[in-house]
XYZ file of C-alpha atoms in Angstrom:
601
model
C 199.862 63.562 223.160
C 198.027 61.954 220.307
C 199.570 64.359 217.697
C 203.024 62.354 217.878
C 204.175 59.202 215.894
C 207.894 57.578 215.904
C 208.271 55.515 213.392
C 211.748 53.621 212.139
C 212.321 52.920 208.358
C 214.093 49.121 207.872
C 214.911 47.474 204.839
C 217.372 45.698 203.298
C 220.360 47.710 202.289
C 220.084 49.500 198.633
C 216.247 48.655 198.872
C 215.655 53.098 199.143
C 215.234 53.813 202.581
C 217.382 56.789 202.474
C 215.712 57.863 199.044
C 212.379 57.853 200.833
C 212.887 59.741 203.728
C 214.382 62.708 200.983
C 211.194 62.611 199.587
C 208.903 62.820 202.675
C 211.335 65.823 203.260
C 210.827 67.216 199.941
C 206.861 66.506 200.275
C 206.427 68.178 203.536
C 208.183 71.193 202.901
C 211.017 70.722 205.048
C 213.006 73.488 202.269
C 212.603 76.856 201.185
C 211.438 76.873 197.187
C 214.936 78.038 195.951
C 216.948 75.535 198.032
C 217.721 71.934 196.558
C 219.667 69.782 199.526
C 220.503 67.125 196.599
C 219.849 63.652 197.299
C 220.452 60.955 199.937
C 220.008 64.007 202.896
C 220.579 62.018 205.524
C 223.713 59.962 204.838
C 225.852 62.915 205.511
C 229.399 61.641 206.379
C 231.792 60.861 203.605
C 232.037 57.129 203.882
C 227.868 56.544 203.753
C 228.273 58.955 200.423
C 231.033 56.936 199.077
C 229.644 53.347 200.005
C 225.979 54.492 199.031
C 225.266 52.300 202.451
C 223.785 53.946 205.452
C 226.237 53.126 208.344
C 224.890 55.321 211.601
C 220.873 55.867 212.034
C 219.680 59.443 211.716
C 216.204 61.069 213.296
C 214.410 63.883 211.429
C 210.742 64.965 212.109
C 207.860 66.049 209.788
C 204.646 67.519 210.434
C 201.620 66.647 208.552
C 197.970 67.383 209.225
C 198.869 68.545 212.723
C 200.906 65.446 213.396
C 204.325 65.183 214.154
C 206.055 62.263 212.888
C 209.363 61.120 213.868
C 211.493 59.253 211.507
C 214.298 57.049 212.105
C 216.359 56.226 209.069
C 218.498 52.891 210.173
C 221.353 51.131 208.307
C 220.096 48.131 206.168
C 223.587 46.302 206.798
C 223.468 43.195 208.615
C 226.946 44.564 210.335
C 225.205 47.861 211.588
C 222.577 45.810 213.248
C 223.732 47.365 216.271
C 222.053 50.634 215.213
C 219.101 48.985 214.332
C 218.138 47.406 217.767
C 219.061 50.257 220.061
C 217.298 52.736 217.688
C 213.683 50.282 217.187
C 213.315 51.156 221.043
C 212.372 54.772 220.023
C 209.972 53.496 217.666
C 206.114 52.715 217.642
C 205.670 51.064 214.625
C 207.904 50.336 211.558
C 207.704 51.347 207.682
C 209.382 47.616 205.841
C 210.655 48.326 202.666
C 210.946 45.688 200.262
C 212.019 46.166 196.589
C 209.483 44.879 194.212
C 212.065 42.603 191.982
C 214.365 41.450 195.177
C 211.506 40.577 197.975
C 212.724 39.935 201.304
C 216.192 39.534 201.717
C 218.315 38.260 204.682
C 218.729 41.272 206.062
C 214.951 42.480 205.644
C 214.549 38.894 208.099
C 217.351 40.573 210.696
C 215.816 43.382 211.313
C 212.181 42.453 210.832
C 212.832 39.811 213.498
C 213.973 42.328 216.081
C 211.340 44.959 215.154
C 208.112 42.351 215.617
C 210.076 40.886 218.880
C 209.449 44.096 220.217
C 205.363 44.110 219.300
C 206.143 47.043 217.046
C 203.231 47.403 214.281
C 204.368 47.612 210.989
C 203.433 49.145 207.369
C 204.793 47.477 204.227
C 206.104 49.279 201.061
C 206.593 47.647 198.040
C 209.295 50.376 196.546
C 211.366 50.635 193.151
C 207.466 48.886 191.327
C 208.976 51.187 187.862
C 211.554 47.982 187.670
C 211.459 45.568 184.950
C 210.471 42.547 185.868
C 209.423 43.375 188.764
C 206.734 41.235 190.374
C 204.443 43.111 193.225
C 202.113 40.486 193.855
C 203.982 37.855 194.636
C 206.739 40.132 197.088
C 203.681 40.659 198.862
C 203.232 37.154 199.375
C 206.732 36.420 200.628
C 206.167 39.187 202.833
C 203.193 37.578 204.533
C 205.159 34.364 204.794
C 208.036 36.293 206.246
C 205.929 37.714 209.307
C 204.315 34.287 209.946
C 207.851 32.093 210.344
C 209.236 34.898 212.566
C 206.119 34.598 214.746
C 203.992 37.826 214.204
C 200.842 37.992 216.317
C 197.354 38.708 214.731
C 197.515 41.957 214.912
C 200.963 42.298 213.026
C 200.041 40.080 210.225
C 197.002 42.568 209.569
C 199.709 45.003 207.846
C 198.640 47.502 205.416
C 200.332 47.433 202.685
C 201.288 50.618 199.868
C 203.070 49.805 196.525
C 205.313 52.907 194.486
C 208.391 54.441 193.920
C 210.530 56.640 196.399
C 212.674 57.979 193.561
C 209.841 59.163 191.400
C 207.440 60.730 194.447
C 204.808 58.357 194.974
C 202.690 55.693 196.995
C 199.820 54.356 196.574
C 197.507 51.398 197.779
C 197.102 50.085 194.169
C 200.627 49.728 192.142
C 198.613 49.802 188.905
C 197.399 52.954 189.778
C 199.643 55.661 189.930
C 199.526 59.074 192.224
C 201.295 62.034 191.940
C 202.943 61.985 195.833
C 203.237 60.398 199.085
C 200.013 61.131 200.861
C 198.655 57.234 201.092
C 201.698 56.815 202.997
C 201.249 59.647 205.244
C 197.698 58.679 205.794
C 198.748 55.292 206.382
C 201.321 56.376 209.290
C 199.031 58.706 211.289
C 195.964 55.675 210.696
C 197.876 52.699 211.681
C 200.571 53.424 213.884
C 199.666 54.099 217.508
C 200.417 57.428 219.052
C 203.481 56.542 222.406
C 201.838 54.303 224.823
C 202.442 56.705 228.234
C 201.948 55.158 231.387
C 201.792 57.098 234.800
C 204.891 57.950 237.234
C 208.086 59.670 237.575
C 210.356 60.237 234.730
C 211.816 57.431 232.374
C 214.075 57.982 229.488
C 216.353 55.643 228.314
C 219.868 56.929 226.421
C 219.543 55.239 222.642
C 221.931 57.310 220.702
C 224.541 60.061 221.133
C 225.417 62.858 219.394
C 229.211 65.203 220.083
C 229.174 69.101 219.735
C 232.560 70.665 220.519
C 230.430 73.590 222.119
C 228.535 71.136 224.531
C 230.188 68.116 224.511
C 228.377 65.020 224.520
C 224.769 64.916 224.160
C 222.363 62.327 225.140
C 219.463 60.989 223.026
C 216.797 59.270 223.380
C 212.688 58.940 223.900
C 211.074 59.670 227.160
C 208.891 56.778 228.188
C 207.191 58.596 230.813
C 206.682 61.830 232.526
C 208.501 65.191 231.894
C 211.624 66.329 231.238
C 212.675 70.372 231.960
C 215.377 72.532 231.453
C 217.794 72.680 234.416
C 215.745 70.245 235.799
C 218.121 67.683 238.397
C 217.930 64.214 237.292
C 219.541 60.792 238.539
C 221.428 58.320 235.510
C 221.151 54.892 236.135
C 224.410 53.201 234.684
C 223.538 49.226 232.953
C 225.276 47.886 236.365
C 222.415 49.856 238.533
C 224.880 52.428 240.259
C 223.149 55.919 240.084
C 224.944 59.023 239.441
C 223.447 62.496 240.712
C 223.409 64.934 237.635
C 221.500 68.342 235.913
C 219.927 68.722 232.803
C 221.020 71.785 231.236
C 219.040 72.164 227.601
C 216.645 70.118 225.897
C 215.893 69.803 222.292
C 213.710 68.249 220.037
C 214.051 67.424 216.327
C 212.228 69.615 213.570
C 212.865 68.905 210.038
C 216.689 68.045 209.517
C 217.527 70.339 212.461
C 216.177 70.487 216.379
C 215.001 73.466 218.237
C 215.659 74.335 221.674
C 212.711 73.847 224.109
C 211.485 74.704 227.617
C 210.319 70.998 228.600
C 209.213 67.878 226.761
C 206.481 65.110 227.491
C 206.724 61.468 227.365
C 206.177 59.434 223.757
C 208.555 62.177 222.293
C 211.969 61.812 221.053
C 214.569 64.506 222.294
C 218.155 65.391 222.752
C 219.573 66.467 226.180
C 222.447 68.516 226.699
C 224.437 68.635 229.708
C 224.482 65.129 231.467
C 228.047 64.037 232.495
C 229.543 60.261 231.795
C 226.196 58.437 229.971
C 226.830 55.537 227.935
C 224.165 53.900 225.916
C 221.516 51.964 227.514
C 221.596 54.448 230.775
C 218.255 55.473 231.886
C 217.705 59.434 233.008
C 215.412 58.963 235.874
C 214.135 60.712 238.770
C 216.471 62.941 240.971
C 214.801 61.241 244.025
C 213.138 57.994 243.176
C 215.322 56.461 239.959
C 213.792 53.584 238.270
C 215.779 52.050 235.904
C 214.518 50.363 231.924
C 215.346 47.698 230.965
C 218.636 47.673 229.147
C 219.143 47.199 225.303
C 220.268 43.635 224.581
C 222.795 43.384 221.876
C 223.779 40.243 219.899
C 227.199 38.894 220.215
C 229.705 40.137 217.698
C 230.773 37.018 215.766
C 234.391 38.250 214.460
C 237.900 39.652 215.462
C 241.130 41.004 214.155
C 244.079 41.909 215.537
C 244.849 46.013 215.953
C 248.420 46.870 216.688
C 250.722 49.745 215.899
C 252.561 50.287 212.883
C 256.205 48.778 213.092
C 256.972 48.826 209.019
C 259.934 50.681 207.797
C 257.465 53.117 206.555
C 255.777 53.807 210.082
C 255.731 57.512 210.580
C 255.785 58.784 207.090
C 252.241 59.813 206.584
C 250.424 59.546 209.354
C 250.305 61.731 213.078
C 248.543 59.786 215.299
C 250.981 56.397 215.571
C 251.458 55.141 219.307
C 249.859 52.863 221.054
C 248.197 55.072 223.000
C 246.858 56.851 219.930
C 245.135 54.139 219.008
C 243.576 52.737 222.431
C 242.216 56.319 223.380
C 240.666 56.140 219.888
C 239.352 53.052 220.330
C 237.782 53.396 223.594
C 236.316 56.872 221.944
C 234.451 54.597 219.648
C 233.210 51.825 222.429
C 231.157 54.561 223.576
C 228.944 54.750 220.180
C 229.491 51.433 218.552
C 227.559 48.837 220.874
C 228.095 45.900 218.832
C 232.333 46.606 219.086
C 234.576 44.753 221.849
C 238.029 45.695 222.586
C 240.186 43.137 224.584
C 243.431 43.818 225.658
C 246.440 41.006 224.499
C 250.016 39.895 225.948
C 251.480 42.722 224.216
C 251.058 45.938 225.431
C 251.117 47.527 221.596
C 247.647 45.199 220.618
C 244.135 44.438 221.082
C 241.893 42.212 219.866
C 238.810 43.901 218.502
C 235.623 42.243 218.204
C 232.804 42.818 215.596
C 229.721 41.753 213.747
C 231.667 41.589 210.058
C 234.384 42.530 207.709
C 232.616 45.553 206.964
C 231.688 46.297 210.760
C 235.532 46.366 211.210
C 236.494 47.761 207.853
C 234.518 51.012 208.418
C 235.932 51.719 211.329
C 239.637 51.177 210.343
C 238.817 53.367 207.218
C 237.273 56.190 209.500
C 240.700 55.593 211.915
C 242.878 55.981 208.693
C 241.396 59.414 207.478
C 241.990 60.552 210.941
C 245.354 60.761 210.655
C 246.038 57.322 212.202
C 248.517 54.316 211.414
C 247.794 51.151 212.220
C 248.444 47.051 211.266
C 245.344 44.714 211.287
C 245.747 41.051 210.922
C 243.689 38.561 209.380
C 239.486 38.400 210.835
C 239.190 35.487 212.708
C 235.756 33.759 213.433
C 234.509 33.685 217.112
C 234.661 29.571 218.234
C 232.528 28.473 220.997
C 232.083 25.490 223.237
C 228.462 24.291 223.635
C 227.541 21.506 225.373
C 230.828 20.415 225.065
C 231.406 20.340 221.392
C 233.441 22.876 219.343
C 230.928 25.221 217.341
C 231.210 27.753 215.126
C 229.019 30.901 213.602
C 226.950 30.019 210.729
C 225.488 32.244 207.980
C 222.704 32.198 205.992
C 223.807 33.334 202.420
C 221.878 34.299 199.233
C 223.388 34.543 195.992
C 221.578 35.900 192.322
C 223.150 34.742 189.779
C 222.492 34.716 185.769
C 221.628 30.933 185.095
C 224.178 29.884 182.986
C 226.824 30.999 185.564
C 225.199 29.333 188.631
C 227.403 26.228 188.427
C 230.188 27.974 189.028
C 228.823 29.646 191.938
C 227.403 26.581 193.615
C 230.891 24.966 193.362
C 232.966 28.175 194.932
C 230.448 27.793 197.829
C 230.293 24.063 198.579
C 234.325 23.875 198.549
C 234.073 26.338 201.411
C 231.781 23.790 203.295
C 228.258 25.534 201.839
C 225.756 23.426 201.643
C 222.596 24.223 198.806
C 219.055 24.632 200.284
C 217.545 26.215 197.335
C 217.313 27.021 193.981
C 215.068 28.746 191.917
C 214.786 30.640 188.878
C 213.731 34.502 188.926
C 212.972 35.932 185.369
C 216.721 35.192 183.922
C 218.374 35.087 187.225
C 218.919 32.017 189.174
C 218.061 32.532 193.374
C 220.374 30.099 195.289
C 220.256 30.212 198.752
C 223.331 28.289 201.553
C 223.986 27.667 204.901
C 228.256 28.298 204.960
C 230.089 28.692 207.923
C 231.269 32.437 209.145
C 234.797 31.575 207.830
C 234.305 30.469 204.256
C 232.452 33.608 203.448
C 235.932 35.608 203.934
C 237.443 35.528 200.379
C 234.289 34.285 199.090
C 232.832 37.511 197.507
C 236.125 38.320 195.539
C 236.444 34.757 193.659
C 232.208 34.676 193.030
C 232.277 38.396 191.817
C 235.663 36.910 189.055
C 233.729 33.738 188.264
C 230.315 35.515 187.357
C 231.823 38.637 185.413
C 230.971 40.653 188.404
C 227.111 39.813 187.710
C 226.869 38.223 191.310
C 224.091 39.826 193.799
C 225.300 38.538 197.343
C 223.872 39.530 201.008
C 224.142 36.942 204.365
C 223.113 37.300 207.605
C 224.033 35.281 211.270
C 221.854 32.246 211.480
C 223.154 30.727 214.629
C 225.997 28.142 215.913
C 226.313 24.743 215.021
C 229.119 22.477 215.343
C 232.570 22.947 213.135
C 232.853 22.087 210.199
C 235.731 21.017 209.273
C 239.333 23.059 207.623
C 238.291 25.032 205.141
C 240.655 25.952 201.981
C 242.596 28.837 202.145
C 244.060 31.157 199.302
C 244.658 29.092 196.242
C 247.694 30.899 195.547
C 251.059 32.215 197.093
C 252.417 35.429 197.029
C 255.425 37.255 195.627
C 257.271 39.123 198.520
C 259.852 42.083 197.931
C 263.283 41.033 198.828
C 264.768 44.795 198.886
C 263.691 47.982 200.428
C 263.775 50.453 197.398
C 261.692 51.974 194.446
C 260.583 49.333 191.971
C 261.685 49.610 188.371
C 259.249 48.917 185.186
C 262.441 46.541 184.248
C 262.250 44.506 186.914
C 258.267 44.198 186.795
C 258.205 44.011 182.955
C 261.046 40.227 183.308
C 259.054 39.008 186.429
C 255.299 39.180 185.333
C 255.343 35.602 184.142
C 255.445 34.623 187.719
C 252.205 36.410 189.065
C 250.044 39.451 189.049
C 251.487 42.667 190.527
C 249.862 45.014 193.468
C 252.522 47.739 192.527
C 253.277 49.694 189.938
C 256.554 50.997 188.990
C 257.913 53.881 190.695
C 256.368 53.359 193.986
C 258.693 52.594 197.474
C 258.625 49.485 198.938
C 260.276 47.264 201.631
C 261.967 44.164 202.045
C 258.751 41.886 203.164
C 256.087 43.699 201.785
C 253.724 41.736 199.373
C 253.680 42.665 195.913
C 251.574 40.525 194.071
C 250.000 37.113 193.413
C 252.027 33.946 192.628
C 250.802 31.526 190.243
C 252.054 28.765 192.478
C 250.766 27.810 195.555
C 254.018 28.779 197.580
C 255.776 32.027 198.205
C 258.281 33.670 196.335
C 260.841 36.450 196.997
C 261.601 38.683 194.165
C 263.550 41.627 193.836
C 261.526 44.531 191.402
C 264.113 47.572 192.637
C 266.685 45.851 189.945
C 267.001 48.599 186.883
C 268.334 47.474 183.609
C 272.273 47.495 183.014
C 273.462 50.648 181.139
C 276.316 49.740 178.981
C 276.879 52.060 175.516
C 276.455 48.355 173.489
C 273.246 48.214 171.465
C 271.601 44.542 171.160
C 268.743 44.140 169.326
C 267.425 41.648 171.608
C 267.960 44.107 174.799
C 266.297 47.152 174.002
C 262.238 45.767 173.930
C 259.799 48.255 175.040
C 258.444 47.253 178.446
C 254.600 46.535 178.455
C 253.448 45.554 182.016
C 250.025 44.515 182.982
C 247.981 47.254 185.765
C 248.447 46.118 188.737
C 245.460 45.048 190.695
C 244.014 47.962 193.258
C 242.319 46.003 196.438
C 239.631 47.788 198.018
C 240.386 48.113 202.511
C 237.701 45.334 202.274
C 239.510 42.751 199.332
C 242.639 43.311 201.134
C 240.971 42.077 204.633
C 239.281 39.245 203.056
C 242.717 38.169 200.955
C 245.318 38.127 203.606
C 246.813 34.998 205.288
C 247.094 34.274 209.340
C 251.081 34.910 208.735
C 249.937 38.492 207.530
C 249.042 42.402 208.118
C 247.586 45.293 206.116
C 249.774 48.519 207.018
C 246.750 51.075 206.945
C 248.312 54.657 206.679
C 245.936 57.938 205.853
C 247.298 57.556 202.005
C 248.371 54.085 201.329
C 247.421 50.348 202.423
C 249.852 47.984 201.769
C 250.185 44.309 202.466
C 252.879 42.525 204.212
C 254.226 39.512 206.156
C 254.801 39.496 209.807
C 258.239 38.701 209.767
C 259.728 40.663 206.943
C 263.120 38.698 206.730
C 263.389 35.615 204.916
C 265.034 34.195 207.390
C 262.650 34.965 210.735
C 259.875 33.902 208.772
C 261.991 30.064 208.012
C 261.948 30.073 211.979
C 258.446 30.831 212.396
C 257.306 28.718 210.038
C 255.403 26.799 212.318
C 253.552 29.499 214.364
C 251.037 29.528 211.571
C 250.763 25.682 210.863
């Protein structure tokens, strides 16, 4: 029982947990000789290789010295901190990573938080200490500091710490002094972190994650607390609400390397999959056929955002994607309620729409971006902030946000925030870089990113995490500028682009379909304005000098699923197909939208 440790890797995101855990791989001999599995192993689906971001939390087990350790890789993404606190209940003790230049970032606080609620011990590493400028002795500090304001006991404070580099293969207890691989760290794990606490009585086990196989179906995972689960052995699942369900185990497996084996029976403190039990959700406890005890079930935060989901009712609806009814989309998102703990769905008025809650833009964007390469077609509307009513007064979720900025640029950044109701706490300078630090509501961070990244060359570092509630603050600005709207269904013409650019920025290029209603660009006004781009030039077999210019147009501006979500307007929808995303107005007519005017006041 000793020869086990589960430990969960947190950090901030792009601080190289994913780059570590290759190289404990790579160091243990998880591969054959000839075989190189690349880089970033373990974020295997395409959007996590895309983003570079870690979005669902992976196991994989080592062995060193006789030791089996259990790693948890978990997304550094303040949105995904739904993964993090189911997942930190399979864990013993944490490995922090902090990034030798950055220190402790909101995010590092998040999870940190939830991992020392829990009296989990942790190890720090100071990674990425081959930076310039990077500054070892002082992250340490903050560190310390960190713990101590989030309330660590003794005993957690007392954290060993190890200073190196994941991407070039080493850790040591001295960042002056450099080793050749990652056995401090190793050392440090099987030293520090206590083998599973196991306490006496029938079996406990307590559903953290899920995995699908189209063989099996759906398979449970999660760490058994205490006795001993066996193959074919008849269990009892205890549902969140306490109603117990009768059911059979049919396999068991347990990780090893990247892969897991199949085994006879496993003891409690060790993490496993199990194959074969019927209707589990996470948070269910497998328990004893005849005595069931139930654990205590994983509290999630409160998502703090929703948007609108409804079917796709453009004039385009149909054309590229297969899955397009309503019932497409409500099986599908039911299908992802099971996994994604921190998601709500709430049903509306209309039988075509639901409201879907989350913890973020990106919390919501990933998910419509997985829908979309599924085949799906959807609208969204514009993210809304949750509003509640405390003690009788209207409140609203506020964020703590941190923004790096080069110094001579920091003006500008200071004034973006405060217009959207930010207020300053501090400022300090960092090498060449200025550290500001706000409290901003929820809402003025949608939009924000796009107009700090313009204003600072893109040279902006930004992260934010959910501080609390507090009461509203007030209306905040919205989009500075209108929008030009397509009066015509059609293919736009370079012609008509080339004579309108003077009154905005396009989204389109020539050639491409569009519909009367969609949006096409960016006014320079503050109002809306219909145009018609499907206009081509008169053909006539005069020649005028003046007539016959060659047309130079401007690229048109590409928004990201995310841009696009933080950009649109409460009168608006993004039409999310598997091969386009387009914006457009509710009412597509000029004329419905002069009668609804005033829905969106």
């Amino acid at each position: 029982m000793q020869n086990i440790r589960n430990i969960a890797i947190i950090a901030h995101v792009d601080h190289g947990k994913t780059t570590l855990v290759d190289k404990i791989l790579y160091f243990t001999n998880q591969f054959r000789e000839n075989e190189n599995a690349g880089e970033l192993i373990l974020d295997n689906n395409d959007l996590e290789r895309e983003r570079g971001i870690t979005i669902v939390s992976k196991n994989v087990s080592v062995t060193y010295k006789g030791v089996k350790i259990n790693i948890i890789d978990t997304p550094g993404h303040a949105d995904f901190g739904g993964e993090v606190e189911r997942v930190l209940k399979m864990a013993d003790g944490v490995v922090l990573l902090v990034d030798a230049f950055e220190g402790p970032m909101p995010q590092t606080r998040f999870v940190t938080g939830k991992a020392l609620g829990l009296g989990i011990k942790p190890i720090v590493v100071v990674n990425k200490v081959d930076k310039e400028n990077c500054r070892p002795d002082e992250v340490y500090e903050n560190v310390f500091d960190l713990f101590f304001n989030l309330g660590a006991t003794e005993e957690q404070l007392d954290f060993p710490v190890l200073y190196g580099s994941s991407k070039q293969g080493w850790m040591s207890t001295d960042w002056k002094n450099r080793t050749e691989d990652f056995t401090d760290l190793l050392e440090a794990i099987i030293k520090y972190i206590p083998a599973p606490k196991v306490s006496e009585g029938t079996l406990q086990m307590q559903v953290t994650s899920l995995d699908y196989s189209t063989f099996v179906g759906r398979i449970a995972i999660g760490r058994v607390a205490r006795g001993t689960i066996k193959e074919n052995q008849p269990v009892s699942l205890v549902k969140r609400d306490g109603k117990v369900v009768k059911s059979r185990v049919k396999e068991l497996q347990v990780f090893e390397g990247l892969g897991r084996i199949k085994v006879p029976e496993v003891h409690a403190g060790d993490i496993c999959a199990v194959v074969g039990i019927e209707g589990f959700d996470i948070g269910d406890t497998i328990a004893d056929f005849e005595n069931p005890e139930q654990l205590e079930v994983i509290a999630i935060d409160e998502p703090t955002m929703n948007m609108l989901f409804t079917i796709n009712n453009s004039p385009f609806f149909g054309k590229e994607g297969k899955l397009v009814t309503s019932r497409n989309i409500y099986d599908r998102l039911q299908k992802e309620l099971e996994k994604n703990l921190a998601l709500r769905v709430v049903p509306t008025e209309s039988p075509d729409a639901w409201l879907v809650y989350g913890r973020g833009i990106l919390h919501l964007s990933v998910l419509i971006e997985t829908m979309r390469r599924e085949g799906y077609e959807l609208q969204v509307g514009q993210p809304q902030v949750i509003i509640k009513e405390i003690d009788g007064q209207k409140c609203e979720p506020i964020e703590e946000l941190v923004v790096d900025v080069p110094s001579d640029v920091s003006g500008k950044v200071i004034e973006l925030v405060t217009q959207r109701k930010g207020e300053l706490l501090i400022m300090e300078a960092r090498g060449d870089m200025q550290h500001l630090e706000f409290s901003i509501p929820s809402r003025g961070i949608i939009g924000l990113r796009n107009n700090v990244l313009t204003a600072t060359a893109g040279e902006a570092v930004m992260a934010h995490r959910l501080k609390g509630y507090e009461p509203w603050k007030g209306t905040i600005p919205g989009r500075l500028a209108g929008v030009l709207i397509s009066l015509d269904t059609g293919s736009t013409t370079a012609y008509s682009i080339d004579k309108l650019q003077d009154r905005g920025r396009f989204f389109v290029d020539p050639g491409v379909e569009v519909y009367e209603g969609q949006i096409l660009g960016e006014h320079i006004r503050d109002n809306d304005l219909t145009i018609n781009v499907t206009k081509g030039k008169q053909l006539t077999n005069m020649r005028a000098s003046g007539s016959d210019d060659n047309v130079r147009i401007a690229p048109a501006i590409k928004f990201s699923l995310e841009e696009c979500m933080e950009y649109i307007q409460a009168d608006e929808y993004i039409e999310v197909t598997p091969q386009s995303i387009r914006l457009r107005k509710i009412y597509l007519t000029e004329n419905e939208r002069k009668q609804n005017a005033k829905k969106f006041q």
